[in-house]
Each structure stands twice: as C-alpha cells, then as structure tokens.
C-alpha cells in the first residue's frame, strides 16, 4: 500500500533539536489513518533515508525560504524514485511555480494544509493530482490538532503549540500577513489548554507558543474602532482581547513548572494588565521585533507602531520589569 511521508528539510542534522516543527504533526493529524500513520522525517534530527520511499508513495515537503533549496533537492530525488511530490508551507505558498520548476513538484498546496491535505493524498494515489491546491485561510475552529503521539522520544527540548494565526500589521519584510493574513484567528481556549495538558503528560515543560503575534489587539485598534463609531468591529476586537486574557488565566492555573514563550509586538508594553497576565501565565519570554531605532527607519519598513529613542527604551524596560 502507498505510504504518506512528511519531510521537514534541513541541510544539517544534529540528532536532537530545540523546537518541534509543528506543521509535521498537524499534517500528520490531517492525514488521518486511511493510509496508515504517516512517516515523519525532521531533517534537523536526521537525513531522510530515500530507501524508505517507494513508487506510488506520497511525499509532503514543507518549506520556508531558508530550507527551500534542500526541500527542492529532496523533491527531485523522490520523484526519480516514482513517488508523488507535494510541496506546502510559507515559501511554496508565495512561490508555487518555483516548487514545480526546481523541486519537481506534482502539486503545491498554498495556505493552510489542515483540510485539503487528505484530498491531495487521495488525488495523488488515484493518479490525478492538481498542480495547485488552494488550502486557504481556515477559521480557527477548523485547525487540525497535532499527532503528538508520533513525536520521537527525547529528541526535542521545546514543543510548539499555536494559539493564534495571522497578524494585523503589514511590516514590509514579513511574510506573515501575506500568507496567514491580517485577521487574527485565535484557537479556542479549551483546545489550547487540552493540548498543553497532553504535552505535559508526555513530559514536556517548555512550550513555544508558535504564534505570529500574541498581542493582536492594541489600544490604538480599539480607539480607532471607537472613533469610527464602528461598534460591531469594536465588539469583535474586545472579544478577541478578552479571549487572550481568558487563555492566560487558564494557563496560570496549570502546574507552575511549565514555561512558555511567544512572539509579540512592542505595543504590548503599553498594557501593564496584559504583561501581568503573561507573567502569571508563566510566559517567561517573548520575541519582540525592534528592527530600527529611528522614526524614519521604522516608517521605511511600515513599522510606525514601534517607538524610537527614549520611548523605545521605556518600552523595553517595561518588559524587563
Ligand atoms: C514558531 C516560529 C519559529 C520558532 C520555531 C521554529 C520551529 N522549529 O518550528 C523559532 C522562534 C525557533 C523560529 C525560528 C526561525 N524562524 Co520562524 N516562525 C515561527 C512561526 C511564528 C510559526 C511557525 C509554526 O509553527 N506555525 C504553525 C504551523 C502549523 O503552520 P505552518 O508551518 O504555516 O504550516 C501550515 C501551512 O503552511 C501548511 N503547510 C506547511 N508545510 C506544509 C507541507 C505540505 C506538504 C502541505 C500540504 C502543507 C504545509 O499546512 C500547515 C497547517 O495549516 C512562523 C510564522 C508563520 N506564520 O509561519 C515563523 C516563520 C516561519 N519564521 C521565519 C523565520 C525567518 C525564521 C528564522 C529563519 C529566523 C532567523 N533569522 O533565525 C528561524 C529559522 C529556524 C528554522 N531553521 O526553522 C519566517 C519565514 C519566512 C520565510 N519567507 O520563509 C516566518 C514565516 C516568520 C516571518 N516573520 O516571516 N521560528
Ligand atoms: S508585527 Fe511581526 S508578525 Fe506582524 S507583520 Fe510585523 S513582523 Fe510580521
């Protein structure tokens, strides 16, 4: 029977890795059990063994720009072996033709793979794959959960759980708002907590929140909606914000040996209540983009919402505090 393989390309393999590539386990869950459990290969751990891939197998390769070339190499190799080659991920979403011309792709999935993937696999197995599938931007209640039961033991230090996809900003250098969109899609608090509990039972204490922007609603967003008199938008934004607090309250009720980190914009420093809630939730770190320290530089990359000079210093100090 044809098998499904999911490969995360990397030019270097270390045997162990810091963070789980979440897409592998989400797509594994989306695969279902019709074709048996998919075979997962994360090349940051070890190189793919091409001998395990046979004619008629379906090989899904997920790429961002940094590992696209290695991904294309794998695509060409496995196609020579008679397998079906499917690319997905951020880079394939933005440059689908490249995956065909350089990676020997039969198909490219643009956008979210959660719903469309089983369709792609059956089309391949039936011998009629489309060259491009539009996975779209799914509402958060349709995000697939992750098959953490397939995670190899003792290889990763951190696991990754997503709480929100998408970011309302549009920084010039960033692919997130182009691929994941500007409307924050927040997963339900219950689903996130269930996943965190499952992972702690598997022995993990360090959890990266693989979010584009954990602070998706700012005071400015609320003030603008109010000024426009757009009450329905205002209610939506308030609900998104309330859900963030609800999530952090639930995280704070979990055992306090858990450690989270996430990604936010500098704007979060405007909101001491939010930062306090993060601390109580054991979110011990957050990646914050500074990018430029002058107003002109920030304007140049459409990041005018960041501050410069002494105001920048004050914001960074607020995080430290
Ligand atoms: C969490 C995260 C990290 C974490 C964890 C990384 C890890 N090992 O998982 C950390 C902080 C370590 C990190 C590091 C880096 N990251 Co990062 N990261 C992210 C983030 C925020 C979320 C990724 C994630 O797990 N998403 C959840 C999964 C479920 O979503 P997904 O991967 O998009 O997969 C879905 C679809 O794309 C699709 N799909 C994906 N693959 C496939 C394959 C197939 C076959 C199919 C059908 C579908 C499919 O289906 C999935 C489910 O819907 C993204 C932002 C983003 N929006 O993607 C940036 C992002 C991927 N990172 C980025 C970058 C640049 C980096 C670094 C290079 C930064 C640096 N300078 O060092 C490093 C590279 C590390 C590495 N070697 O991978 C960029 C990549 C840009 C680009 N053009 O490729 C992104 C997009 C952020 C950005 N601002 O633009 N990152
Ligand atoms: S705030 Fe961050 S995630 Fe959002 S568009 Fe800018 S760089 Fe990308």
GROMACS .gro file of C-alpha atoms and ligand atoms in nm:
model
  420
    1UNK     CA    1   0.000   0.000   0.000
    2UNK     CA    2   0.119   0.353  -0.076
    3UNK     CA    3   0.257   0.534   0.227
    4UNK     CA    4   0.247   0.900   0.321
    5UNK     CA    5   0.576   1.069   0.418
    6UNK     CA    6   0.612   1.416   0.567
    7UNK     CA    7   0.957   1.572   0.545
    8UNK     CA    8   1.094   1.885   0.709
    9UNK     CA    9   1.411   1.965   0.510
   10UNK     CA   10   1.739   2.075   0.667
   11UNK     CA   11   2.094   2.080   0.537
   12UNK     CA   12   2.228   1.999   0.885
   13UNK     CA   13   2.118   1.719   1.114
   14UNK     CA   14   2.212   1.712   1.480
   15UNK     CA   15   2.025   1.413   1.626
   16UNK     CA   16   1.847   1.648   1.865
   17UNK     CA   17   1.666   1.977   1.806
   18UNK     CA   18   1.536   2.270   2.002
   19UNK     CA   19   1.174   2.311   1.883
   20UNK     CA   20   0.931   2.075   1.711
   21UNK     CA   21   0.832   2.185   1.359
   22UNK     CA   22   0.462   2.200   1.430
   23UNK     CA   23   0.345   2.156   1.071
   24UNK     CA   24   0.470   1.794   1.065
   25UNK     CA   25   0.241   1.689   1.350
   26UNK     CA   26  -0.055   1.898   1.229
   27UNK     CA   27  -0.035   1.748   0.880
   28UNK     CA   28   0.009   1.402   1.035
   29UNK     CA   29  -0.321   1.455   1.214
   30UNK     CA   30  -0.482   1.588   0.894
   31UNK     CA   31  -0.366   1.273   0.709
   32UNK     CA   32  -0.598   1.054   0.914
   33UNK     CA   33  -0.546   0.679   0.933
   34UNK     CA   34  -0.671   0.569   0.589
   35UNK     CA   35  -0.315   0.518   0.463
   36UNK     CA   36  -0.167   0.413   0.800
   37UNK     CA   37   0.030   0.655   1.016
   38UNK     CA   38   0.240   0.889   0.804
   39UNK     CA   39   0.618   0.850   0.827
   40UNK     CA   40   0.758   1.172   0.973
   41UNK     CA   41   1.112   1.288   0.899
   42UNK     CA   42   1.258   1.602   1.054
   43UNK     CA   43   1.596   1.652   0.891
   44UNK     CA   44   1.713   1.874   1.175
   45UNK     CA   45   1.734   1.537   1.358
   46UNK     CA   46   1.847   1.307   1.078
   47UNK     CA   47   1.861   1.292   0.699
   48UNK     CA   48   1.579   1.130   0.511
   49UNK     CA   49   1.657   0.772   0.413
   50UNK     CA   50   1.548   0.763   0.048
   51UNK     CA   51   1.535   0.382   0.057
   52UNK     CA   52   1.221   0.408   0.273
   53UNK     CA   53   1.033   0.583  -0.011
   54UNK     CA   54   0.884   0.372  -0.286
   55UNK     CA   55   0.697   0.424  -0.616
   56UNK     CA   56   0.342   0.549  -0.562
   57UNK     CA   57   0.416   0.687  -0.212
   58UNK     CA   58   0.305   1.044  -0.139
   59UNK     CA   59   0.575   1.275  -0.006
   60UNK     CA   60   0.475   1.607   0.153
   61UNK     CA   61   0.760   1.856   0.191
   62UNK     CA   62   0.710   2.176   0.395
   63UNK     CA   63   0.936   2.472   0.317
   64UNK     CA   64   1.015   2.820   0.439
   65UNK     CA   65   1.263   3.027   0.239
   66UNK     CA   66   1.565   2.916   0.442
   67UNK     CA   67   1.523   2.544   0.373
   68UNK     CA   68   1.361   2.562   0.027
   69UNK     CA   69   1.675   2.456  -0.164
   70UNK     CA   70   1.720   2.141   0.045
   71UNK     CA   71   1.346   2.078   0.003
   72UNK     CA   72   1.380   2.100  -0.377
   73UNK     CA   73   1.673   1.856  -0.370
   74UNK     CA   74   1.457   1.604  -0.183
   75UNK     CA   75   1.166   1.666  -0.424
   76UNK     CA   76   1.384   1.584  -0.725
   77UNK     CA   77   1.527   1.271  -0.561
   78UNK     CA   78   1.194   1.125  -0.452
   79UNK     CA   79   1.031   1.198  -0.787
   80UNK     CA   80   1.308   0.995  -0.952
   81UNK     CA   81   1.201   0.710  -0.722
   82UNK     CA   82   0.847   0.726  -0.859
   83UNK     CA   83   0.683   0.896  -0.560
   84UNK     CA   84   0.427   1.177  -0.573
   85UNK     CA   85   0.584   1.506  -0.469
   86UNK     CA   86   0.378   1.772  -0.290
   87UNK     CA   87   0.513   2.099  -0.151
   88UNK     CA   88   0.349   2.325   0.106
   89UNK     CA   89   0.444   2.588   0.366
   90UNK     CA   90   0.519   2.960   0.357
   91UNK     CA   91   0.767   2.960   0.070
   92UNK     CA   92   0.562   2.729  -0.152
   93UNK     CA   93   0.256   2.943  -0.080
   94UNK     CA   94   0.436   3.254  -0.206
   95UNK     CA   95   0.625   3.092  -0.497
   96UNK     CA   96   0.430   2.787  -0.614
   97UNK     CA   97   0.590   2.781  -0.962
   98UNK     CA   98   0.936   2.754  -0.810
   99UNK     CA   99   0.845   2.428  -0.632
  100UNK     CA  100   0.743   2.284  -0.970
  101UNK     CA  101   1.044   2.410  -1.167
  102UNK     CA  102   1.312   2.347  -0.901
  103UNK     CA  103   1.159   2.085  -0.672
  104UNK     CA  104   0.991   1.856  -0.929
  105UNK     CA  105   0.656   1.907  -0.756
  106UNK     CA  106   0.349   1.730  -0.891
  107UNK     CA  107   0.143   1.956  -0.663
  108UNK     CA  108   0.174   2.261  -0.447
  109UNK     CA  109  -0.061   2.341  -0.161
  110UNK     CA  110  -0.097   2.712  -0.094
  111UNK     CA  111  -0.206   2.826   0.252
  112UNK     CA  112  -0.337   2.603   0.531
  113UNK     CA  113  -0.296   2.231   0.477
  114UNK     CA  114  -0.529   2.118   0.759
  115UNK     CA  115  -0.839   2.042   0.548
  116UNK     CA  116  -0.713   1.996   0.195
  117UNK     CA  117  -0.429   1.750   0.263
  118UNK     CA  118  -0.632   1.424   0.262
  119UNK     CA  119  -0.785   1.532  -0.071
  120UNK     CA  120  -0.438   1.590  -0.215
  121UNK     CA  121  -0.321   1.248  -0.095
  122UNK     CA  122  -0.619   1.068  -0.248
  123UNK     CA  123  -0.582   1.256  -0.578
  124UNK     CA  124  -0.214   1.153  -0.593
  125UNK     CA  125  -0.294   0.791  -0.515
  126UNK     CA  126  -0.566   0.798  -0.783
  127UNK     CA  127  -0.303   0.937  -1.023
  128UNK     CA  128  -0.482   1.269  -1.081
  129UNK     CA  129  -0.312   1.537  -0.870
  130UNK     CA  130  -0.381   1.905  -0.947
  131UNK     CA  131  -0.079   2.127  -0.992
  132UNK     CA  132  -0.202   2.379  -0.733
  133UNK     CA  133  -0.442   2.342  -0.441
  134UNK     CA  134  -0.572   2.643  -0.251
  135UNK     CA  135  -0.581   2.546   0.117
  136UNK     CA  136  -0.699   2.897   0.208
  137UNK     CA  137  -0.701   3.060   0.548
  138UNK     CA  138  -0.917   2.844   0.765
  139UNK     CA  139  -1.123   2.969   1.057
  140UNK     CA  140  -0.956   2.865   1.381
  141UNK     CA  141  -1.218   2.603   1.472
  142UNK     CA  142  -1.106   2.411   1.162
  143UNK     CA  143  -0.736   2.396   1.251
  144UNK     CA  144  -0.631   2.033   1.281
  145UNK     CA  145  -0.494   1.923   1.616
  146UNK     CA  146  -0.147   1.769   1.629
  147UNK     CA  147  -0.048   1.398   1.642
  148UNK     CA  148   0.197   1.437   1.931
  149UNK     CA  149   0.175   1.061   1.987
  150UNK     CA  150   0.404   1.031   1.681
  151UNK     CA  151   0.676   1.250   1.832
  152UNK     CA  152   1.008   1.063   1.876
  153UNK     CA  153   1.108   1.045   2.244
  154UNK     CA  154   1.382   1.258   2.396
  155UNK     CA  155   1.473   1.450   2.082
  156UNK     CA  156   1.322   1.796   2.131
  157UNK     CA  157   1.361   2.039   2.417
  158UNK     CA  158   1.057   2.254   2.335
  159UNK     CA  159   0.726   2.164   2.177
  160UNK     CA  160   0.519   2.418   1.984
  161UNK     CA  161   0.153   2.499   2.031
  162UNK     CA  162  -0.027   2.758   1.822
  163UNK     CA  163  -0.282   2.988   1.987
  164UNK     CA  164  -0.331   3.244   1.706
  165UNK     CA  165  -0.258   3.257   1.334
  166UNK     CA  166  -0.230   3.586   1.142
  167UNK     CA  167  -0.110   3.935   1.235
  168UNK     CA  168  -0.292   4.268   1.176
  169UNK     CA  169   0.029   4.454   1.085
  170UNK     CA  170   0.198   4.469   0.745
  171UNK     CA  171   0.572   4.510   0.806
  172UNK     CA  172   0.746   4.533   0.470
  173UNK     CA  173   0.995   4.249   0.530
  174UNK     CA  174   0.750   3.999   0.676
  175UNK     CA  175   0.570   3.714   0.504
  176UNK     CA  176   0.317   3.650   0.782
  177UNK     CA  177   0.049   3.899   0.679
  178UNK     CA  178   0.076   3.781   0.318
  179UNK     CA  179   0.042   3.411   0.398
  180UNK     CA  180  -0.152   3.393   0.725
  181UNK     CA  181  -0.346   3.716   0.668
  182UNK     CA  182  -0.415   4.020   0.884
  183UNK     CA  183  -0.719   3.889   1.069
  184UNK     CA  184  -0.611   3.714   1.389
  185UNK     CA  185  -0.752   3.361   1.401
  186UNK     CA  186  -0.748   3.259   1.767
  187UNK     CA  187  -0.791   2.895   1.867
  188UNK     CA  188  -1.040   2.824   2.139
  189UNK     CA  189  -0.901   2.839   2.491
  190UNK     CA  190  -1.023   2.486   2.566
  191UNK     CA  191  -0.838   2.335   2.268
  192UNK     CA  192  -0.514   2.510   2.354
  193UNK     CA  193  -0.532   2.403   2.718
  194UNK     CA  194  -0.616   2.043   2.623
  195UNK     CA  195  -0.308   2.033   2.400
  196UNK     CA  196  -0.082   2.184   2.667
  197UNK     CA  197  -0.204   1.929   2.922
  198UNK     CA  198  -0.145   1.645   2.673
  199UNK     CA  199   0.211   1.768   2.618
  200UNK     CA  200   0.286   1.797   2.988
  201UNK     CA  201   0.165   1.439   3.032
  202UNK     CA  202   0.418   1.345   2.763
  203UNK     CA  203   0.684   1.504   2.986
  204UNK     CA  204   0.729   1.849   2.827
  205UNK     CA  205   0.768   2.160   3.041
  206UNK     CA  206   0.893   2.404   2.777
  207UNK     CA  207   0.629   2.515   2.529
  208UNK     CA  208   0.682   2.766   2.250
  209UNK     CA  209   0.361   2.939   2.151
  210UNK     CA  210   0.409   2.932   1.774
  211UNK     CA  211   0.206   3.248   1.728
  212UNK     CA  212   0.253   3.522   1.476
  213UNK     CA  213   0.152   3.791   1.725
  214UNK     CA  214   0.031   3.707   2.074
  215UNK     CA  215  -0.092   4.070   2.125
  216UNK     CA  216  -0.319   4.111   1.821
  217UNK     CA  217  -0.543   4.389   1.959
  218UNK     CA  218  -0.383   4.716   2.070
  219UNK     CA  219  -0.523   5.024   2.245
  220UNK     CA  220  -0.488   5.208   1.911
  221UNK     CA  221  -0.704   4.947   1.733
  222UNK     CA  222  -0.976   4.988   1.997
  223UNK     CA  223  -0.957   5.368   1.987
  224UNK     CA  224  -0.980   5.371   1.606
  225UNK     CA  225  -1.289   5.148   1.602
  226UNK     CA  226  -1.447   5.374   1.867
  227UNK     CA  227  -1.362   5.690   1.674
  228UNK     CA  228  -1.516   5.546   1.356
  229UNK     CA  229  -1.827   5.457   1.553
  230UNK     CA  230  -1.784   5.101   1.422
  231UNK     CA  231  -1.950   4.921   1.710
  232UNK     CA  232  -1.952   4.575   1.558
  233UNK     CA  233  -1.574   4.592   1.494
  234UNK     CA  234  -1.523   4.726   1.844
  235UNK     CA  235  -1.714   4.430   1.992
  236UNK     CA  236  -1.508   4.189   1.779
  237UNK     CA  237  -1.181   4.341   1.895
  238UNK     CA  238  -1.292   4.343   2.258
  239UNK     CA  239  -1.391   3.979   2.231
  240UNK     CA  240  -1.051   3.884   2.085
  241UNK     CA  241  -0.879   4.070   2.366
  242UNK     CA  242  -1.099   3.912   2.634
  243UNK     CA  243  -1.018   3.568   2.490
  244UNK     CA  244  -0.644   3.638   2.528
  245UNK     CA  245  -0.698   3.717   2.896
  246UNK     CA  246  -0.916   3.406   2.937
  247UNK     CA  247  -0.639   3.194   2.785
  248UNK     CA  248  -0.377   3.345   3.014
  249UNK     CA  249  -0.596   3.287   3.321
  250UNK     CA  250  -0.632   2.919   3.228
  251UNK     CA  251  -0.256   2.888   3.163
  252UNK     CA  252  -0.188   3.038   3.505
  253UNK     CA  253  -0.395   2.760   3.666
  254UNK     CA  254  -0.168   2.489   3.520
  255UNK     CA  255   0.128   2.350   3.717
  256UNK     CA  256   0.383   2.627   3.756
  257UNK     CA  257   0.676   2.420   3.631
  258UNK     CA  258   0.555   2.494   3.278
  259UNK     CA  259   0.747   2.760   3.086
  260UNK     CA  260   0.608   2.933   2.779
  261UNK     CA  261   0.744   3.184   2.535
  262UNK     CA  262   0.582   3.361   2.246
  263UNK     CA  263   0.609   3.645   1.993
  264UNK     CA  264   0.453   3.989   2.039
  265UNK     CA  265   0.492   4.343   1.913
  266UNK     CA  266   0.646   4.613   2.127
  267UNK     CA  267   0.297   4.761   2.165
  268UNK     CA  268   0.223   4.509   2.440
  269UNK     CA  269   0.438   4.724   2.670
  270UNK     CA  270   0.155   4.982   2.667
  271UNK     CA  271  -0.061   4.745   2.866
  272UNK     CA  272   0.059   4.655   3.219
  273UNK     CA  273  -0.250   4.436   3.276
  274UNK     CA  274  -0.158   4.224   2.974
  275UNK     CA  275   0.206   4.193   3.083
  276UNK     CA  276   0.097   4.095   3.436
  277UNK     CA  277  -0.134   3.832   3.291
  278UNK     CA  278   0.153   3.699   3.078
  279UNK     CA  279   0.376   3.670   3.383
  280UNK     CA  280   0.106   3.489   3.582
  281UNK     CA  281   0.057   3.254   3.285
  282UNK     CA  282   0.429   3.162   3.302
  283UNK     CA  283   0.500   3.320   2.964
  284UNK     CA  284   0.860   3.392   3.053
  285UNK     CA  285   0.984   3.526   2.724
  286UNK     CA  286   0.867   3.685   2.403
  287UNK     CA  287   1.040   3.768   2.079
  288UNK     CA  288   0.984   4.136   2.002
  289UNK     CA  289   1.091   4.294   1.672
  290UNK     CA  290   1.288   4.616   1.711
  291UNK     CA  291   1.420   4.637   1.350
  292UNK     CA  292   1.506   5.007   1.358
  293UNK     CA  293   1.579   5.266   1.626
  294UNK     CA  294   1.484   5.575   1.427
  295UNK     CA  295   1.142   5.702   1.321
  296UNK     CA  296   1.250   5.718   0.955
  297UNK     CA  297   1.381   5.363   0.964
  298UNK     CA  298   1.059   5.237   1.119
  299UNK     CA  299   0.847   5.424   0.866
  300UNK     CA  300   1.054   5.274   0.589
  301UNK     CA  301   0.955   4.918   0.693
  302UNK     CA  302   0.590   5.009   0.772
  303UNK     CA  303   0.657   4.963   1.140
  304UNK     CA  304   0.550   5.308   1.258
  305UNK     CA  305   0.372   5.144   1.552
  306UNK     CA  306   0.713   5.082   1.716
  307UNK     CA  307   0.874   5.361   1.913
  308UNK     CA  308   1.223   5.510   1.888
  309UNK     CA  309   1.471   5.688   2.116
  310UNK     CA  310   1.385   5.718   2.486
  311UNK     CA  311   1.032   5.591   2.428
  312UNK     CA  312   1.178   5.269   2.288
  313UNK     CA  313   1.398   5.233   2.594
  314UNK     CA  314   1.094   5.284   2.821
  315UNK     CA  315   0.903   5.010   2.640
  316UNK     CA  316   1.185   4.759   2.658
  317UNK     CA  317   1.227   4.839   3.027
  318UNK     CA  318   0.856   4.774   3.084
  319UNK     CA  319   0.907   4.420   2.951
  320UNK     CA  320   1.206   4.364   3.178
  321UNK     CA  321   1.013   4.495   3.476
  322LIG     C1  322   0.725   2.943   1.575
  322LIG     C2  323   0.817   3.001   1.469
  322LIG     C3  324   0.953   2.990   1.489
  322LIG     C4  325   1.012   2.922   1.612
  322LIG     C5  326   1.007   2.770   1.600
  322LIG     C6  327   1.060   2.714   1.470
  322LIG     C7  328   1.028   2.567   1.456
  322LIG     N1  329   1.128   2.482   1.455
  322LIG     O1  330   0.914   2.532   1.447
  322LIG     C8  331   1.152   2.986   1.615
  322LIG     C9  332   1.142   3.109   1.702
  322LIG    C10  333   1.266   2.899   1.668
  322LIG    C11  334   1.171   3.026   1.469
  322LIG    C12  335   1.293   3.041   1.409
  322LIG    C13  336   1.309   3.088   1.279
  322LIG     N2  337   1.213   3.141   1.201
  322LIG    CO1  338   1.025   3.126   1.243
  322LIG     N3  339   0.841   3.122   1.265
  322LIG    C14  340   0.764   3.066   1.355
  322LIG    C15  341   0.616   3.097   1.324
  322LIG    C16  342   0.571   3.214   1.411
  322LIG    C17  343   0.516   2.984   1.337
  322LIG    C18  344   0.553   2.856   1.265
  322LIG    C19  345   0.456   2.747   1.302
  322LIG     O2  346   0.488   2.654   1.373
  322LIG     N4  347   0.332   2.760   1.256
  322LIG    C20  348   0.228   2.662   1.279
  322LIG    C21  349   0.219   2.563   1.161
  322LIG    C22  350   0.106   2.464   1.183
  322LIG     O3  351   0.189   2.645   1.048
  322LIG     P1  352   0.273   2.635   0.911
  322LIG     O4  353   0.412   2.597   0.940
  322LIG     O5  354   0.248   2.758   0.832
  322LIG     O6  355   0.205   2.511   0.839
  322LIG    C23  356   0.076   2.521   0.782
  322LIG    C24  357   0.077   2.561   0.633
  322LIG     O7  358   0.186   2.643   0.597
  322LIG    C25  359   0.074   2.430   0.560
  322LIG     N5  360   0.198   2.356   0.537
  322LIG    C26  361   0.320   2.369   0.591
  322LIG     N6  362   0.404   2.278   0.542
  322LIG    C27  363   0.334   2.201   0.457
  322LIG    C28  364   0.371   2.091   0.378
  322LIG    C29  365   0.275   2.031   0.297
  322LIG    C30  366   0.312   1.914   0.215
  322LIG    C31  367   0.143   2.082   0.294
  322LIG    C32  368   0.041   2.017   0.210
  322LIG    C33  369   0.105   2.193   0.370
  322LIG    C34  370   0.201   2.250   0.451
  322LIG     O8  371  -0.009   2.350   0.642
  322LIG    C35  372   0.019   2.379   0.781
  322LIG    C36  373  -0.111   2.369   0.859
  322LIG     O9  374  -0.204   2.462   0.811
  322LIG    C37  375   0.629   3.139   1.173
  322LIG    C38  376   0.524   3.234   1.125
  322LIG    C39  377   0.428   3.167   1.031
  322LIG     N7  378   0.317   3.228   1.013
  322LIG    O10  379   0.454   3.064   0.974
  322LIG    C40  380   0.769   3.197   1.165
  322LIG    C41  381   0.845   3.192   1.033
  322LIG    C42  382   0.825   3.057   0.970
  322LIG     N8  383   0.985   3.201   1.075
  322LIG    C43  384   1.059   3.268   0.991
  322LIG    C44  385   1.198   3.282   1.003
  322LIG    C45  386   1.265   3.377   0.904
  322LIG    C46  387   1.270   3.214   1.100
  322LIG    C47  388   1.421   3.212   1.118
  322LIG    C48  389   1.500   3.195   0.987
  322LIG    C49  390   1.459   3.338   1.192
  322LIG    C50  391   1.610   3.364   1.200
  322LIG     N9  392   1.654   3.467   1.134
  322LIG    O11  393   1.681   3.284   1.259
  322LIG    C51  394   1.441   3.091   1.211
  322LIG    C52  395   1.458   2.960   1.130
  322LIG    C53  396   1.452   2.840   1.216
  322LIG    C54  397   1.443   2.713   1.136
  322LIG    N10  398   1.555   2.656   1.097
  322LIG    O12  399   1.334   2.665   1.110
  322LIG    C55  400   0.975   3.325   0.878
  322LIG    C56  401   1.000   3.253   0.747
  322LIG    C57  402   0.990   3.349   0.632
  322LIG    C58  403   1.003   3.281   0.501
  322LIG    N11  404   0.987   3.356   0.396
  322LIG    O13  405   1.026   3.165   0.491
  322LIG    C59  406   0.829   3.312   0.934
  322LIG    C60  407   0.721   3.291   0.830
  322LIG    C61  408   0.803   3.441   1.015
  322LIG    C62  409   0.803   3.571   0.937
  322LIG    N12  410   0.800   3.678   1.010
  322LIG    O14  411   0.804   3.587   0.819
  322LIG    N13  412   1.051   3.041   1.408
  323LIG     S1  413   0.428   4.255   1.363
  323LIG    FE1  414   0.564   4.077   1.336
  323LIG     S2  415   0.434   3.913   1.251
  323LIG    FE2  416   0.322   4.106   1.229
  323LIG     S3  417   0.367   4.175   1.020
  323LIG    FE3  418   0.517   4.274   1.157
  323LIG     S4  419   0.698   4.138   1.166
  323LIG    FE4  420   0.524   4.021   1.077
   0.00000   0.00000   0.00000
